[in-house]
Coordinates of C-alpha atoms and ligand atoms in Angstrom, one line a residue:
M1 CA -17.4 14.6 -24.4
K2 CA -18.3 14.8 -20.4
K3 CA -21.3 17.6 -20.1
V4 CA -20.1 19.6 -16.5
I5 CA -21.8 22.7 -14.6
I6 CA -18.8 25.1 -13.4
D7 CA -20.3 26.3 -10.3
C8 CA -18.2 28.6 -8.9
D9 CA -17.2 32.4 -7.2
P10 CA -14.4 33.7 -9.6
G11 CA -11.8 34.6 -8.2
H12 CA -8.7 33.9 -10.1
D13 CA -8.1 30.2 -9.9
D14 CA -12.3 29.5 -11.0
A15 CA -11.6 31.9 -14.3
L16 CA -8.5 29.6 -14.7
A17 CA -10.9 26.8 -14.4
I18 CA -13.2 27.8 -16.6
L19 CA -11.1 28.7 -19.7
L20 CA -9.4 24.9 -18.9
A21 CA -13.2 23.1 -19.0
A22 CA -14.3 25.2 -22.2
K23 CA -12.0 23.4 -24.5
H24 CA -11.5 19.9 -23.3
L25 CA -14.9 19.4 -21.6
D26 CA -19.1 20.3 -23.0
V27 CA -19.8 23.1 -20.5
L28 CA -23.4 23.3 -20.7
G29 CA -23.3 25.9 -17.8
I30 CA -21.5 28.6 -15.5
T31 CA -23.8 28.9 -12.4
T32 CA -21.9 31.8 -9.7
V33 CA -22.5 31.3 -5.9
A34 CA -21.6 33.8 -3.4
G35 CA -17.6 33.0 -1.5
N36 CA -14.6 34.4 -2.9
Q37 CA -16.9 38.1 -3.0
T38 CA -20.0 38.8 -3.1
L39 CA -22.8 37.6 -5.7
D40 CA -23.3 39.8 -7.7
K41 CA -19.1 40.3 -7.9
V42 CA -18.6 37.1 -8.8
T43 CA -21.3 37.1 -10.8
D44 CA -20.1 40.1 -12.8
N45 CA -16.6 38.2 -12.8
A46 CA -18.0 35.1 -14.7
L47 CA -19.5 36.8 -16.8
K48 CA -16.2 38.7 -18.0
V49 CA -14.7 36.0 -18.2
V50 CA -16.9 34.3 -21.1
E51 CA -16.3 37.7 -22.5
F52 CA -13.0 38.3 -23.1
A53 CA -12.6 34.6 -23.7
G54 CA -15.3 34.3 -26.2
L55 CA -17.3 32.0 -24.5
T56 CA -20.5 33.6 -24.6
H57 CA -22.4 31.0 -26.2
I58 CA -22.3 29.1 -22.9
P59 CA -24.7 30.6 -20.2
V60 CA -24.4 32.2 -16.7
A61 CA -26.5 31.6 -14.1
K62 CA -27.0 33.7 -10.6
G63 CA -27.6 31.6 -7.6
M64 CA -27.3 31.8 -3.7
G65 CA -26.4 34.9 -2.0
H66 CA -25.5 33.2 1.2
P67 CA -24.8 29.9 2.8
L68 CA -27.5 27.5 4.3
I69 CA -27.0 29.0 8.3
R70 CA -24.1 30.8 8.9
P71 CA -22.9 34.3 7.5
P72 CA -21.1 35.2 4.3
R73 CA -18.0 35.3 4.4
H74 CA -15.3 36.8 1.6
V75 CA -12.2 36.9 1.1
P76 CA -10.9 40.4 -0.7
E77 CA -7.4 39.9 1.0
V78 CA -7.1 37.0 -1.6
H79 CA -8.8 38.2 -4.7
G80 CA -9.1 42.2 -4.0
E81 CA -12.2 44.1 -4.2
T82 CA -13.8 42.6 -7.9
G83 CA -12.9 39.2 -6.6
L84 CA -11.3 38.9 -10.2
D85 CA -8.8 41.8 -8.8
G86 CA -5.8 42.6 -11.2
P87 CA -6.9 42.9 -14.9
D88 CA -8.9 45.9 -16.1
L89 CA -11.5 44.4 -17.6
P90 CA -15.1 46.4 -18.7
A91 CA -18.0 45.9 -16.9
P92 CA -19.9 43.0 -18.7
T93 CA -23.0 43.7 -21.0
T94 CA -23.7 39.5 -21.5
P95 CA -27.2 38.9 -20.2
L96 CA -27.5 36.1 -17.4
D97 CA -29.3 33.0 -17.6
P98 CA -33.4 34.1 -16.3
R99 CA -33.0 31.0 -14.1
H100 CA -31.9 31.3 -10.6
A101 CA -28.3 28.9 -10.4
V102 CA -30.6 26.1 -8.4
D103 CA -33.0 25.9 -11.2
F104 CA -30.4 25.6 -13.7
I105 CA -29.2 22.6 -12.0
I106 CA -32.3 21.0 -11.4
E107 CA -33.7 21.7 -14.5
T108 CA -30.3 20.6 -16.9
V109 CA -29.2 17.6 -14.4
M110 CA -33.7 16.1 -15.2
S111 CA -33.7 17.0 -18.9
T112 CA -29.7 15.8 -19.7
E113 CA -28.0 12.0 -19.1
D114 CA -25.0 12.1 -17.3
V115 CA -24.5 15.9 -16.3
I116 CA -21.1 16.2 -14.3
L117 CA -21.0 19.1 -11.6
V118 CA -18.0 21.0 -11.1
P119 CA -18.3 23.0 -8.0
I120 CA -15.5 25.1 -7.2
G121 CA -16.9 27.7 -4.5
P122 CA -18.9 26.7 -1.3
L123 CA -21.3 24.5 -1.9
T124 CA -24.5 26.5 -1.3
N125 CA -25.8 26.0 -4.9
I126 CA -26.0 22.6 -5.1
A127 CA -27.5 21.5 -1.5
T128 CA -29.7 23.4 -1.8
A129 CA -30.7 21.9 -5.6
L130 CA -30.2 18.7 -3.6
R131 CA -33.2 19.7 -0.9
R132 CA -35.7 21.3 -3.4
E133 CA -35.1 18.1 -6.0
P134 CA -33.5 14.8 -4.4
R135 CA -34.4 13.1 -7.7
I136 CA -31.0 15.0 -9.1
A137 CA -29.0 12.7 -6.5
G138 CA -29.7 9.2 -9.0
R139 CA -29.2 11.1 -12.1
I140 CA -25.4 13.5 -11.5
Q141 CA -23.0 11.1 -13.1
E142 CA -20.6 12.6 -10.7
I143 CA -19.6 15.9 -8.6
S144 CA -15.8 16.4 -8.9
L145 CA -15.3 19.3 -6.3
M146 CA -12.4 21.9 -5.4
G147 CA -12.9 21.8 -1.6
G148 CA -11.9 20.4 1.6
S149 CA -8.7 18.6 2.4
L150 CA -6.7 15.9 3.3
T151 CA -4.4 17.5 5.4
Y152 CA -4.5 21.2 6.4
G153 CA -6.9 24.2 6.5
N154 CA -6.8 27.5 4.5
S155 CA -8.9 29.6 6.4
T156 CA -8.5 27.7 9.7
P157 CA -5.9 25.2 10.6
A158 CA -8.3 22.5 10.0
A159 CA -10.8 24.5 7.3
E160 CA -10.7 24.4 3.7
F161 CA -12.7 27.5 2.3
N162 CA -14.8 26.5 0.2
I163 CA -16.5 24.1 2.9
Y164 CA -15.8 26.3 5.7
V165 CA -18.1 28.8 4.1
D166 CA -20.8 26.8 4.3
P167 CA -20.2 23.2 5.9
E168 CA -24.0 22.0 6.7
A169 CA -24.3 22.3 2.7
A170 CA -20.6 20.4 2.1
H171 CA -22.7 17.8 4.8
I172 CA -25.6 17.9 2.5
V173 CA -23.7 17.4 -0.9
F174 CA -21.1 14.2 1.0
T175 CA -24.4 12.4 2.6
S176 CA -26.1 12.6 -0.7
G177 CA -25.2 9.3 -2.3
V178 CA -23.2 11.3 -5.5
P179 CA -20.4 9.8 -6.5
I180 CA -18.0 12.6 -5.3
R181 CA -14.3 13.2 -6.5
M182 CA -12.4 15.7 -4.2
C183 CA -9.7 17.8 -4.8
G184 CA -8.3 19.5 -1.6
L185 CA -5.6 21.5 -0.3
N186 CA -3.1 19.1 -0.2
V187 CA -2.8 18.8 -3.6
T188 CA -4.2 22.0 -4.9
R189 CA -1.7 23.8 -2.8
Q190 CA 1.0 21.8 -5.0
V191 CA 0.3 24.0 -8.1
P192 CA 1.3 27.2 -7.5
A193 CA 1.5 29.9 -10.2
T194 CA 4.4 31.5 -9.8
E195 CA 6.9 34.1 -11.4
V196 CA 7.9 31.3 -14.1
E197 CA 4.8 29.8 -14.6
I198 CA 3.0 33.6 -15.4
E199 CA 5.7 34.2 -17.1
R200 CA 5.4 31.2 -20.1
I201 CA 1.7 32.5 -19.7
R202 CA 3.1 36.0 -21.0
G203 CA 4.9 34.6 -23.4
L204 CA 1.9 33.2 -25.4
G205 CA 1.5 36.6 -26.6
T206 CA -2.0 36.7 -26.9
R207 CA -4.8 39.4 -25.5
T208 CA -6.3 35.9 -23.3
S209 CA -3.0 35.0 -22.2
A210 CA -2.2 38.9 -20.8
I211 CA -5.2 38.8 -19.0
V212 CA -4.9 35.9 -17.0
A213 CA -0.9 36.3 -16.6
E214 CA -1.9 40.2 -15.3
S215 CA -4.7 38.1 -13.3
L216 CA -2.1 35.6 -12.0
D217 CA 0.5 38.6 -11.3
F218 CA -2.3 39.7 -8.2
Y219 CA -3.1 36.7 -7.1
R220 CA 0.2 35.2 -7.3
D221 CA 1.0 38.9 -4.7
T222 CA -2.0 38.5 -2.9
L223 CA -1.3 35.2 -1.4
K224 CA 2.6 35.9 -0.8
R225 CA 1.2 38.4 1.3
V226 CA -1.3 36.3 3.6
F227 CA -0.1 33.1 3.5
G228 CA 4.2 33.5 2.8
L229 CA 3.7 30.9 -0.6
R230 CA 5.5 31.2 -3.5
G231 CA 2.5 31.8 -5.9
G232 CA -1.2 31.6 -6.5
S233 CA -2.6 28.4 -5.5
L234 CA -4.5 27.3 -8.8
H235 CA -7.1 25.1 -6.6
D236 CA -9.8 25.1 -9.2
P237 CA -8.4 24.0 -12.2
C238 CA -7.4 20.7 -10.7
A239 CA -11.0 19.8 -10.2
V240 CA -11.6 20.2 -14.1
A241 CA -8.0 18.7 -14.5
A242 CA -9.6 15.6 -12.9
L243 CA -12.2 15.3 -15.4
I244 CA -9.9 15.1 -18.6
D245 CA -9.1 12.8 -20.2
L246 CA -5.4 12.8 -21.1
S247 CA -4.9 10.2 -23.7
A248 CA -6.9 12.8 -25.4
V249 CA -4.3 15.8 -25.4
P250 CA -1.0 14.1 -27.3
A251 CA 1.6 16.2 -25.5
Q252 CA -0.2 14.4 -22.2
A253 CA 0.4 10.7 -22.9
G254 CA 0.9 8.5 -19.6
P255 CA 0.0 8.6 -16.3
T256 CA -3.3 10.5 -14.9
L257 CA -2.4 13.6 -13.7
I258 CA -4.3 13.7 -10.2
E259 CA -4.3 10.4 -8.3
F260 CA -7.7 9.4 -6.0
E261 CA -8.3 7.1 -3.7
P262 CA -11.6 5.5 -2.2
M263 CA -12.5 6.7 1.5
H264 CA -15.2 8.3 4.0
V265 CA -15.5 11.8 4.2
A266 CA -17.4 13.9 7.3
V267 CA -17.7 17.1 7.4
E268 CA -17.6 18.8 10.3
L269 CA -20.4 20.8 12.0
K270 CA -19.3 20.8 15.8
G271 CA -15.6 21.3 16.7
E272 CA -14.2 24.4 18.4
H273 CA -11.6 23.5 16.3
T274 CA -12.3 22.2 13.1
Y275 CA -15.6 23.2 12.4
G276 CA -16.1 22.9 8.3
M277 CA -13.1 20.1 8.5
T278 CA -13.1 17.2 6.0
V279 CA -12.3 14.7 8.4
C280 CA -10.8 12.0 5.6
D281 CA -10.6 8.3 6.8
C282 CA -7.3 6.8 5.0
R283 CA -7.3 4.1 7.5
H284 CA -8.3 2.0 5.0
L285 CA -10.3 -0.1 7.2
R286 CA -12.3 -1.1 5.1
G287 CA -10.0 -3.6 3.0
R288 CA -9.0 -5.6 5.6
G289 CA -11.9 -7.4 6.9
Q290 CA -13.4 -7.3 10.8
V291 CA -9.8 -6.5 12.7
S292 CA -10.8 -7.5 16.7
T293 CA -10.3 -4.8 19.5
S294 CA -9.5 -5.1 23.0
D295 CA -12.8 -4.5 24.2
G296 CA -14.1 -7.5 21.9
G297 CA -15.6 -4.9 19.4
V298 CA -13.9 -4.7 15.9
W299 CA -11.8 -2.0 14.3
R300 CA -14.5 -0.4 11.9
G301 CA -14.7 2.2 9.3
E302 CA -17.5 3.9 7.3
P303 CA -17.7 2.9 4.0
P304 CA -16.1 5.0 1.0
N305 CA -17.9 8.0 -0.1
A306 CA -15.7 10.1 -1.9
E307 CA -12.9 9.5 -4.5
V308 CA -10.1 11.9 -2.2
A309 CA -6.9 13.5 -4.3
V310 CA -4.1 12.0 -2.6
D311 CA -1.4 13.2 -5.6
I312 CA -0.7 15.4 -8.2
D313 CA 1.6 15.5 -11.1
K314 CA 1.8 19.4 -11.0
D315 CA 4.2 19.9 -14.2
R316 CA 1.8 18.3 -16.5
L317 CA -1.0 20.2 -14.5
I318 CA 0.5 23.0 -16.0
D319 CA 1.5 22.6 -19.3
L320 CA -2.2 21.4 -20.2
L321 CA -3.3 24.6 -18.7
I322 CA -0.8 26.3 -21.0
D323 CA -1.7 24.5 -23.9
T324 CA -4.7 24.8 -23.0
L325 CA -4.7 29.1 -22.5
A326 CA -2.7 28.7 -26.1
K327 CA -5.8 27.8 -28.1
Y328 CA -7.5 31.2 -27.5
P329 CA -7.1 34.4 -28.8
Ligands
RIB1 O1 -9.3 27.1 -0.7 C1 -9.5 27.4 -2.2 C2 -10.8 27.7 -2.7 O2 -11.3 28.9 -2.3 C3 -10.4 27.7 -4.7 O3 -12.0 27.6 -4.4 C4 -10.8 29.3 -4.1 O4 -11.4 30.2 -5.4 C5 -11.8 29.9 -2.9 O5 -13.2 30.1 -3.4
CA2 CA1 -13.7 29.1 -6.1

């Protein structure tokens, strides 16, 4: 079973990603980073999720409270004042792992083979770990992240939130040499939790499904109000689903859930209109050898540094999520 660390900023979609991962992957730990809400609030929310889902065996470690350079940026208009508005969840009592999230990531990667990092919030923790202990770059099996976009942004017309909050951290990650799998808005916006999906979840009739449905009711309404979307985009579960071997899930036998293409991704750190954009080179210049230009040069593309999601089977992701939620009490 794949060994993962989920680095997150719960966050309604982060919560679903944790529930999906815990039933299909070996979750070595959950690390938190400031993003959707303050570090304290997202950390409390991570503890609330492991408590209501019966996952308190998974250590939770608290991480970076602000981006490397930029001022913090939170989105209560999307995830609410608590960061997980909707269900009335009790204040958590589960103790945190005593280590800082960055130390947790470094110690786990240095002591365990084939660890996969699954960042689904700003990349501040990951970048800090890479800078503090460069040797982890050669030991991390891959990074499967929700962030960026092949097309449009959400925080700005060009930039997606997780990248936009800490573009300098994202630049460190995308230039680290670690194999990256990027699930961007161009696919994650295709997986909305509308009334239809939420009622399917509520229909499971369990305590966990009731909490999840109530949280998605809130999230659907905020995204409708802010962006005019028809449902709550299930961004973060995509980065987890990308790692799940669907042949092992009998009801899902068939083609892959998400389609990826190798391409070079650069994080814009200067643009007036494009700061925080993931500039994805999908021209595929690399595949056709050296093509001359009129001024005696050649068309050049940077070598791919990421597998970028280009398509997703939305219905199969929803089915996988609901089949997984049915496994919780
Ligand atoms: O842009 C979507 C991303 O920003 C998701 O990870 C969501 O949880 C927020 O962190
Ligand atoms: Ca998130």
